Short mmCIF file of C-alpha atoms in Angstrom, two decimals:
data_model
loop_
_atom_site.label_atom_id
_atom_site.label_comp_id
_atom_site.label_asym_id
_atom_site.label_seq_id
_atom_site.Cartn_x
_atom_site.Cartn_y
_atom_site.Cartn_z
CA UNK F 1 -0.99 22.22 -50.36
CA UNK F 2 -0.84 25.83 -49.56
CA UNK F 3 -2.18 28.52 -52.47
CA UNK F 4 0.38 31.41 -52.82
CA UNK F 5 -2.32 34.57 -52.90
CA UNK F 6 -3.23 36.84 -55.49
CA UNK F 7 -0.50 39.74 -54.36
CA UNK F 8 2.19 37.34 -54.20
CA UNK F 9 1.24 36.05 -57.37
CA UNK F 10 1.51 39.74 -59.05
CA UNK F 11 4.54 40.25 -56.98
CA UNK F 12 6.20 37.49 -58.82
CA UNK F 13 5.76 38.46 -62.32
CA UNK F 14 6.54 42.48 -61.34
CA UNK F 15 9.89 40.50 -59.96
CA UNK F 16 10.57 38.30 -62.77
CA UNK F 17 10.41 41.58 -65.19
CA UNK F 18 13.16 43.32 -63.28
CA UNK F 19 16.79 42.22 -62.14
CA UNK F 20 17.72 39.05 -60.58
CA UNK F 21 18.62 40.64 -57.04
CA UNK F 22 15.02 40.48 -56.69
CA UNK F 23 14.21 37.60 -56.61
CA UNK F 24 15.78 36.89 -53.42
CA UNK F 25 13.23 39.08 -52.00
CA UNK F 26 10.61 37.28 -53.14
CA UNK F 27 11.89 33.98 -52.00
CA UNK F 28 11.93 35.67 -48.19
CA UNK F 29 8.34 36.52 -48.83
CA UNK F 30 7.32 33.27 -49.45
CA UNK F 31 9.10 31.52 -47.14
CA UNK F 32 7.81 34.47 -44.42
CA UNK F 33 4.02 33.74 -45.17
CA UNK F 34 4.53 29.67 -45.61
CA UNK F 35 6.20 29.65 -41.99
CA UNK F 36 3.41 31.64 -41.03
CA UNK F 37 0.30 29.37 -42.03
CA UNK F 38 2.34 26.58 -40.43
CA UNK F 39 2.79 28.41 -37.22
CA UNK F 40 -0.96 29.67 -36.79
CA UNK F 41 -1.94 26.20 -37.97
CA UNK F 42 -0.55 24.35 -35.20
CA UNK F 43 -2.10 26.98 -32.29
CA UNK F 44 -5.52 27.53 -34.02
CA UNK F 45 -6.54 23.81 -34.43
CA UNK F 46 -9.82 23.16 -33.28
CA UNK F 47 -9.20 20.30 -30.84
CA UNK F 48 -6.48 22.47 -29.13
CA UNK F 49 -8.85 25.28 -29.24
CA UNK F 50 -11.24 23.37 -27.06
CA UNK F 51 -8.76 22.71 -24.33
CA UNK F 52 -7.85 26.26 -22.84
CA UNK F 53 -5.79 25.20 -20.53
CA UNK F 54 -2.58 22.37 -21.00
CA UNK F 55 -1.48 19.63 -19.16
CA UNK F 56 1.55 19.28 -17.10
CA UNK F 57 3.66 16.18 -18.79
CA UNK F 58 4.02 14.61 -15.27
CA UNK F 59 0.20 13.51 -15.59
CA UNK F 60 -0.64 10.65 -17.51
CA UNK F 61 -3.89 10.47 -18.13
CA UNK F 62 -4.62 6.64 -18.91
CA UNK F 63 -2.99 5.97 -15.85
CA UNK F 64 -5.02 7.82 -13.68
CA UNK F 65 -8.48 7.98 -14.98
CA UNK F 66 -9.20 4.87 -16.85
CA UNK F 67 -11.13 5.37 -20.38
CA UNK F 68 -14.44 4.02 -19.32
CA UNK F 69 -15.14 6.66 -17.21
CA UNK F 70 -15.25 8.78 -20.33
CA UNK F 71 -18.83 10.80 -20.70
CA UNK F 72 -18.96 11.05 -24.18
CA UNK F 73 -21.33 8.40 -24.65
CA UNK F 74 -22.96 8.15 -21.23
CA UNK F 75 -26.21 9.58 -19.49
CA UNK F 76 -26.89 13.38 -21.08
CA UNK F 77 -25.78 15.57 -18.77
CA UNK F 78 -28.21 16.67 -15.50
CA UNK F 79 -29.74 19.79 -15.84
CA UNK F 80 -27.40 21.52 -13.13
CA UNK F 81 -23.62 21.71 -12.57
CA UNK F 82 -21.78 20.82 -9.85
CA UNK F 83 -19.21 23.66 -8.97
CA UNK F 84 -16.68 24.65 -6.47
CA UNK F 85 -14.96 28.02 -6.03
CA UNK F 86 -11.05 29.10 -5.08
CA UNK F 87 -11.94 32.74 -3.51
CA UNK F 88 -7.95 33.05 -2.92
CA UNK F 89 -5.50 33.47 -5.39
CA UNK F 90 -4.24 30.01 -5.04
CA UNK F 91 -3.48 27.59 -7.78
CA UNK F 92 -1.78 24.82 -6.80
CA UNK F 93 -4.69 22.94 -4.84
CA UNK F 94 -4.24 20.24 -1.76
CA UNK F 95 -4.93 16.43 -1.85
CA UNK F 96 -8.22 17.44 -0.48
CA UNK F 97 -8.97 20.20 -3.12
CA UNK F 98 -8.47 17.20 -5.92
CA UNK F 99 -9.93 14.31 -4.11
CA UNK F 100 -13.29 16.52 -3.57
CA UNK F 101 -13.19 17.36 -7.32
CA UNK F 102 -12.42 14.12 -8.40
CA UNK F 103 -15.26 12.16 -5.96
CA UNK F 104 -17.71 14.74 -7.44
CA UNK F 105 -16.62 14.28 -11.40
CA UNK F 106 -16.35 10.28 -10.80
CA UNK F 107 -20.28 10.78 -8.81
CA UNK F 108 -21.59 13.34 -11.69
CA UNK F 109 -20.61 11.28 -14.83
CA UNK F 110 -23.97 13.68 -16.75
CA UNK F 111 -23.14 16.64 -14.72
CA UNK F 112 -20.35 19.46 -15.51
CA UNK F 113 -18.06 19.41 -12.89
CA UNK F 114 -16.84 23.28 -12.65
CA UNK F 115 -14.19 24.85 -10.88
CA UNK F 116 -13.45 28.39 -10.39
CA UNK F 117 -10.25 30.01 -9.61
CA UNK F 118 -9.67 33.34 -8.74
CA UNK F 119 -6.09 33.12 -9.22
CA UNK F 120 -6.39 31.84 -13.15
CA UNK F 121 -6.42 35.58 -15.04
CA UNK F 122 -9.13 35.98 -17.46
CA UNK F 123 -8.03 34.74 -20.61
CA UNK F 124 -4.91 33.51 -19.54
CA UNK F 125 -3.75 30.51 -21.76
CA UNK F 126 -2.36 27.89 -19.53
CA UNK F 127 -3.15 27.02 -16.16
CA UNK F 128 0.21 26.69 -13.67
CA UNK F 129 1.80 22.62 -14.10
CA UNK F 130 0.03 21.94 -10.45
CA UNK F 131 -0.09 17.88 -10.85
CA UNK F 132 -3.70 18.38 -9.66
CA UNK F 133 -5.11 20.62 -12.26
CA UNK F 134 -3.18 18.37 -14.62
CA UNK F 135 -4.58 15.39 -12.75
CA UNK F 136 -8.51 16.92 -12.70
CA UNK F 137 -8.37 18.14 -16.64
CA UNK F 138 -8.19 14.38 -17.31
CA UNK F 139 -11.79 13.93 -16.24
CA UNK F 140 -14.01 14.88 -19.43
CA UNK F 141 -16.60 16.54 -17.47
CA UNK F 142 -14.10 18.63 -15.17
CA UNK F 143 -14.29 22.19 -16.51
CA UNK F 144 -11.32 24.76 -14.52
CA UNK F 145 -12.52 28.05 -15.16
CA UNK F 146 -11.20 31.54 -14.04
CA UNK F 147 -13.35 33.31 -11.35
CA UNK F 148 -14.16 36.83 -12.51
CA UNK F 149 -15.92 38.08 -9.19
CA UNK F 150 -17.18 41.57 -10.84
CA UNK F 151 -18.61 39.75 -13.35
CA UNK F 152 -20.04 36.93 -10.88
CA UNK F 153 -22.10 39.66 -8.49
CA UNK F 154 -23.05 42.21 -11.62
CA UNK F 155 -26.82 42.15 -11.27
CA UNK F 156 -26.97 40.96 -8.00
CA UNK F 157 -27.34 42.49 -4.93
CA UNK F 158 -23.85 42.16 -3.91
CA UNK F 159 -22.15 44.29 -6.71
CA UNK F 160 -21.97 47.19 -4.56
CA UNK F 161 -20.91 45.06 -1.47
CA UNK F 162 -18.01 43.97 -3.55
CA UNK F 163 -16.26 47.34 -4.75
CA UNK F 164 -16.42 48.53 -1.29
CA UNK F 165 -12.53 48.67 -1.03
CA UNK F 166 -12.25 48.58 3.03
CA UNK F 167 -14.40 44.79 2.51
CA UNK F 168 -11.00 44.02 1.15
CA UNK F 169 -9.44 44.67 4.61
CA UNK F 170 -11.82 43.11 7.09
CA UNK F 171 -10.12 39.64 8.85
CA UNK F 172 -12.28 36.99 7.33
CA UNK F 173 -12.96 38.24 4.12
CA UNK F 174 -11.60 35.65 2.19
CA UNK F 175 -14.76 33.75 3.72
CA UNK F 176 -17.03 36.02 3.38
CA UNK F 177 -15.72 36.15 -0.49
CA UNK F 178 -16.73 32.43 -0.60
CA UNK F 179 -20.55 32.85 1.31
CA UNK F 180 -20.96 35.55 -1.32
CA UNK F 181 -19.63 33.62 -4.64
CA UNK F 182 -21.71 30.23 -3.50
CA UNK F 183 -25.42 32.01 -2.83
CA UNK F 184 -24.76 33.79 -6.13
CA UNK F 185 -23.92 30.77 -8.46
CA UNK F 186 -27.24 29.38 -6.93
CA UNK F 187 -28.85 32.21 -7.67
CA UNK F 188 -28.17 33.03 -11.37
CA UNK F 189 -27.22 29.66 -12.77
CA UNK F 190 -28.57 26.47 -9.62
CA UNK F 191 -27.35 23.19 -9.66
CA UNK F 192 -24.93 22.05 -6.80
CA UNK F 193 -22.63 23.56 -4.58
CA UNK F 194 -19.66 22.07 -2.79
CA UNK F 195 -16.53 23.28 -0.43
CA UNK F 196 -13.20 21.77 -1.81
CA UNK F 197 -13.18 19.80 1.42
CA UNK F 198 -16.13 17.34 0.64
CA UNK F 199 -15.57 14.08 -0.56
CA UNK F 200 -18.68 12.85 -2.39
CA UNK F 201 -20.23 9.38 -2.03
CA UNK F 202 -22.88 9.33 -4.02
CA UNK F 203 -24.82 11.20 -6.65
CA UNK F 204 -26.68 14.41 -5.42
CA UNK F 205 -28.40 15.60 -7.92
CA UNK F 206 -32.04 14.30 -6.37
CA UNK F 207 -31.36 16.84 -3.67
CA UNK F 208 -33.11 19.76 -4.77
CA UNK F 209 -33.85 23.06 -3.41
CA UNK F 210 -31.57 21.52 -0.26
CA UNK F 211 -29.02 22.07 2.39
CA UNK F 212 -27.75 20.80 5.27
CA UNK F 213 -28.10 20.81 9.05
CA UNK F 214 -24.41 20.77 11.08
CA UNK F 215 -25.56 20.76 14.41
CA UNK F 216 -28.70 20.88 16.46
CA UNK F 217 -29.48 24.69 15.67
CA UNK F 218 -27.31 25.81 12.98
CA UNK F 219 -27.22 25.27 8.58
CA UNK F 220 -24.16 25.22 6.90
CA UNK F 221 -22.96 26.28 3.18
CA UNK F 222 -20.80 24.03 2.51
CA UNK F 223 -23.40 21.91 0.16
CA UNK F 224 -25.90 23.86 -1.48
CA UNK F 225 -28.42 22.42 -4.11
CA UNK F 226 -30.96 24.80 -5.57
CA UNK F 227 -32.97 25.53 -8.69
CA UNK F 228 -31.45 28.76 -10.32
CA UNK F 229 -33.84 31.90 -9.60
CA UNK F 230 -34.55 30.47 -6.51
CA UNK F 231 -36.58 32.55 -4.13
CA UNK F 232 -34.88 31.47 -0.73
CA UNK F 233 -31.65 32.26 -2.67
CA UNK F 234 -32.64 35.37 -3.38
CA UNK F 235 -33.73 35.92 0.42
CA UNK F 236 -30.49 35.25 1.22
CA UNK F 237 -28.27 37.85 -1.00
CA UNK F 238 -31.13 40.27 0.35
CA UNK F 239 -30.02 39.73 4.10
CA UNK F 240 -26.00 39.30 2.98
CA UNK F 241 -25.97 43.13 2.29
CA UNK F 242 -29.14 44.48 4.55
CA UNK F 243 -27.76 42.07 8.09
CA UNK F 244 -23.96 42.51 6.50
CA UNK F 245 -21.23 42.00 9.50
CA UNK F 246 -18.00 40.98 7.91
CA UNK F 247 -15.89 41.16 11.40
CA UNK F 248 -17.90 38.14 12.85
CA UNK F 249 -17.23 34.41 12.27
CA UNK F 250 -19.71 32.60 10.26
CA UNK F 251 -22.30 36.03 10.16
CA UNK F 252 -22.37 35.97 6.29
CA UNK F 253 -22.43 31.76 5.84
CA UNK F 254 -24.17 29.22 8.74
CA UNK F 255 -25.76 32.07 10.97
CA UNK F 256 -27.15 33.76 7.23
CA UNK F 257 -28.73 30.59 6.16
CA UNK F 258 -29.86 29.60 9.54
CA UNK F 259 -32.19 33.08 10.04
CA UNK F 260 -33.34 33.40 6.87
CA UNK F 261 -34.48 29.41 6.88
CA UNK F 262 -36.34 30.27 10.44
CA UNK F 263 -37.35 33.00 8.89
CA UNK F 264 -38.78 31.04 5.77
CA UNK F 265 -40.48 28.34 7.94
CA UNK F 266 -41.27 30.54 10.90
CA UNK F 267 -38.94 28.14 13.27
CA UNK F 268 -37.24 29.23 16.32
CA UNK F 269 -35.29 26.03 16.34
CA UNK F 270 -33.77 24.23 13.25
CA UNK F 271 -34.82 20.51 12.55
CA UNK F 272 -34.82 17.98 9.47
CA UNK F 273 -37.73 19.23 7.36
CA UNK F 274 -39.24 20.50 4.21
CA UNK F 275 -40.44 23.72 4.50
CA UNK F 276 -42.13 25.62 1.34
CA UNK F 277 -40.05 23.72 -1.02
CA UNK F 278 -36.67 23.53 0.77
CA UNK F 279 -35.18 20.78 2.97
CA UNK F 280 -33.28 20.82 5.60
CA UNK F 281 -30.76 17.38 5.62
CA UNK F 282 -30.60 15.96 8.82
CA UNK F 283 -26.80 15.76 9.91
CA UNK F 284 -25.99 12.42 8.39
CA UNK F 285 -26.65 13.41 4.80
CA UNK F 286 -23.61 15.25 4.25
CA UNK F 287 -22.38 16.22 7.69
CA UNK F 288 -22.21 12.87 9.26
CA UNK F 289 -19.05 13.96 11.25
CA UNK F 290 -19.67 16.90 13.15
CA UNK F 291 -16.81 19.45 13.83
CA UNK F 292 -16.17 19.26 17.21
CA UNK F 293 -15.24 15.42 16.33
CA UNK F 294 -12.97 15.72 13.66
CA UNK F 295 -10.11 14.17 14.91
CA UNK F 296 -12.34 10.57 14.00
CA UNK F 297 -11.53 10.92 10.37
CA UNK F 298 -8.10 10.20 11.64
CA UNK F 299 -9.14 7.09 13.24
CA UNK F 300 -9.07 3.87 11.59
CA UNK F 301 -12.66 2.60 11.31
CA UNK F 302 -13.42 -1.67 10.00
CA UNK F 303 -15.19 -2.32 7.04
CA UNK F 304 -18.65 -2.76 8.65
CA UNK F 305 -18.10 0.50 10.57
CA UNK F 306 -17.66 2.22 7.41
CA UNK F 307 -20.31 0.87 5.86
CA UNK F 308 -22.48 2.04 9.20
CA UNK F 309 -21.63 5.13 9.15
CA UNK F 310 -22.00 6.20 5.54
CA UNK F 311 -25.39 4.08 5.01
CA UNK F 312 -27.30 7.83 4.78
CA UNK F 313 -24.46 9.79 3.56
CA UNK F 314 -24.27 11.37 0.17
CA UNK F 315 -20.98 13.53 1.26
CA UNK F 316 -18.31 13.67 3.97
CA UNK F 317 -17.39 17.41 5.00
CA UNK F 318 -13.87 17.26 6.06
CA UNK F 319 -13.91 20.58 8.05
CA UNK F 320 -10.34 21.20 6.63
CA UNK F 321 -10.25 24.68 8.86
CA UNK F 322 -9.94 22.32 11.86
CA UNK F 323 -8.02 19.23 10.52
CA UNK F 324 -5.38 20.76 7.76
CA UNK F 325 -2.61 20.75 9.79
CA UNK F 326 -2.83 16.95 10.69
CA UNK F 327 -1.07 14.41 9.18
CA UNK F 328 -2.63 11.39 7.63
CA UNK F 329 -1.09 8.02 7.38
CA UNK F 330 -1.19 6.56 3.71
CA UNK F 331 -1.88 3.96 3.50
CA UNK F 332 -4.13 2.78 6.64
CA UNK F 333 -7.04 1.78 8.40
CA UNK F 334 -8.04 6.07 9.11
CA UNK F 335 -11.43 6.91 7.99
CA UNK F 336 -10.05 9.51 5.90
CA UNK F 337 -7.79 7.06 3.75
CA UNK F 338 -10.14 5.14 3.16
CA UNK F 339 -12.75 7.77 2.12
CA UNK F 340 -9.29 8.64 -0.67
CA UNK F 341 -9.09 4.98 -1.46
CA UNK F 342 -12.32 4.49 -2.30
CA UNK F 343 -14.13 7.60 -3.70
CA UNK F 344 -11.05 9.33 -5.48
CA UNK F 345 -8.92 6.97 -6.54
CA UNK F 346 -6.51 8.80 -8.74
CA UNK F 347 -5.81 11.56 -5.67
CA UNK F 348 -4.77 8.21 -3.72
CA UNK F 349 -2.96 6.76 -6.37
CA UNK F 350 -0.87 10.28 -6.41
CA UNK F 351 -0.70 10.81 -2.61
CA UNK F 352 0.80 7.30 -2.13
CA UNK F 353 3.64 7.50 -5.20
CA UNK F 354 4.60 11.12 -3.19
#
């Protein structure tokens, strides 16, 4: 029951003592302040509180993500999160975006799954009704964040780099954006980096102070795994801004991890290893396609051949720069589909209905 407060309380007797009229004024008061606690009550109650950002009504939740795969009472969360970062200002992700979201969250039950946006505004109160950040806010250890890039690089290195204003203008800067945001996170906070075209297998989080080899003389960015404070990390902001080149291809992200791990190991070629504390993947840990054949994960593959090929693979990179524009069949025998079919579920449930 709601207590009227002590003014309103005096008001009423300073009413009562003068002429009726009045006592429609107090009546408004009343009804003003009760309407008021009701209101606020509704939009300051804890639970909602802990949700900052709503749910599109097109998403049912128990359909998609069945209750057991609820966290509350599983392992205790891994010492590092897995994240993945939207440099652009989009916010209404792809299939791909969700399924390598979802494959992490479902392979990370312990592990916060967190996602950040540059196109959510700090402090904004709802996130846009994309079915996919509807879909991924169903998954009790997916966290969507906004991406607040000053705030990101202060203390770093790259703080400077980033309120150059004519960065802003160079052609591939939106990549560059991403190198920069991924070798930071490791930096200041470790755990596990992805690209939102991964799909992930199987738990990573026993590959520490690790990345991956693409090819036979180059490392890629796309998975990251490193223990925050990390001093290879910090080699490579160091060489981001002193060997910066923002008008070449892949300057700030494979060829930057590639010479500064030659560098670290003293190697003129790169090779599976462990050098000082980091490890170099060989190919089939989370690049087991390479790019130049990406048209296979639009082939249809048997059971045993997907078995095969995944037997040492922890994560599929998708190489979405190369394969976006090409259409896959749902449902059917493709590598791909069945990579959605059997690693995130929910996307495939979604991508089948549509």
């Amino acid at each position: 029951m709601l207590r009227m407060p002590s003014c309103l309380l005096k008001l009423t007797r300073v009413v009562l003592s003068h002429k009726p009229w009045a006592l429609f004024i107090l009546i408004f008061v009343f009804i003003s302040f009760t309407y008021h606690k009701w209101y606020w009550g509704i939009w300051e109650d804890p639970e909602s509180r802990g949700q900052p950002y709503g749910l599109s009504a097109e998403i049912s939740c128990a359909h998609y993500v069945p209750s057991s795969l609820n966290v509350a009472g599983g392992p205790s969360p891994s010492p590092g999160n897995v994240f993945f970062v939207e440099t652009s200002e989009q916010t209404t992700p792809s299939y791909l975006f969700s399924c390598s979201v979802e494959s992490a969250a479902r392979t990370h039950p312990g592990s916060r799954v967190v996602v950040l946006m540059k196109g959510l505004a700090k402090g904004n109160a709802s996130l846009s009704k994309h079915w996919a950040l509807s879909l991924l806010s169903c998954f009790p250890n997916v966290e969507i964040q906004p991406l607040d890039l000053t705030e990101l690089f202060a203390g770093t290195p790259l703080a400077q780099w980033y309120l150059q204003p004519q960065r802003h203008q160079e052609p591939h800067f939106l990549h560059v954006l991403s190198d920069a945001c991924r070798i930071v996170l490791m930096w200041k906070f470790g755990g596990i980096y992805l690209d939102t075209d991964f799909i992930v297998l199987k738990n990573l989080q026993n590959l520490t102070n690790a990345l991956g080899i693409q090819d036979k003389d180059e490392l890629n960015g796309a998975f990251l795994s490193f223990r925050p404070k990390h001093k290879f990390m910090e080699l490579c902001m160091q060489d981001f801004v002193q060997n910066y080149n923002g008008w070449v291809w892949g300057h700030q992200g494979p060829k930057l991890l590639t010479r500064v791990f030659k560098k670290w190991c003293s190697l003129q070629t790169i090779k599976s290893m462990s050098c000082k504390g980091v490890s170099a993947l060989a190919p089939e840990a989370v690049y087991p396609i390479p790019w130049q054949d990406w048209k296979k994960l639009f082939e249809a593959v048997s059971a045993l051949e997907l078995h095969n090929l995944l037997k040492n693979t922890y994560a599929v990179h998708i190489w979405n720069k190369l394969s976006h524009g090409t259409k896959l069949e749902i449902p059917s025998q493709a590598l791909l589909a069945q990579l959605y079919s059997q690693f995130c579920p929910a996307t495939y449930t979604k991508m089948k209905q549509d």
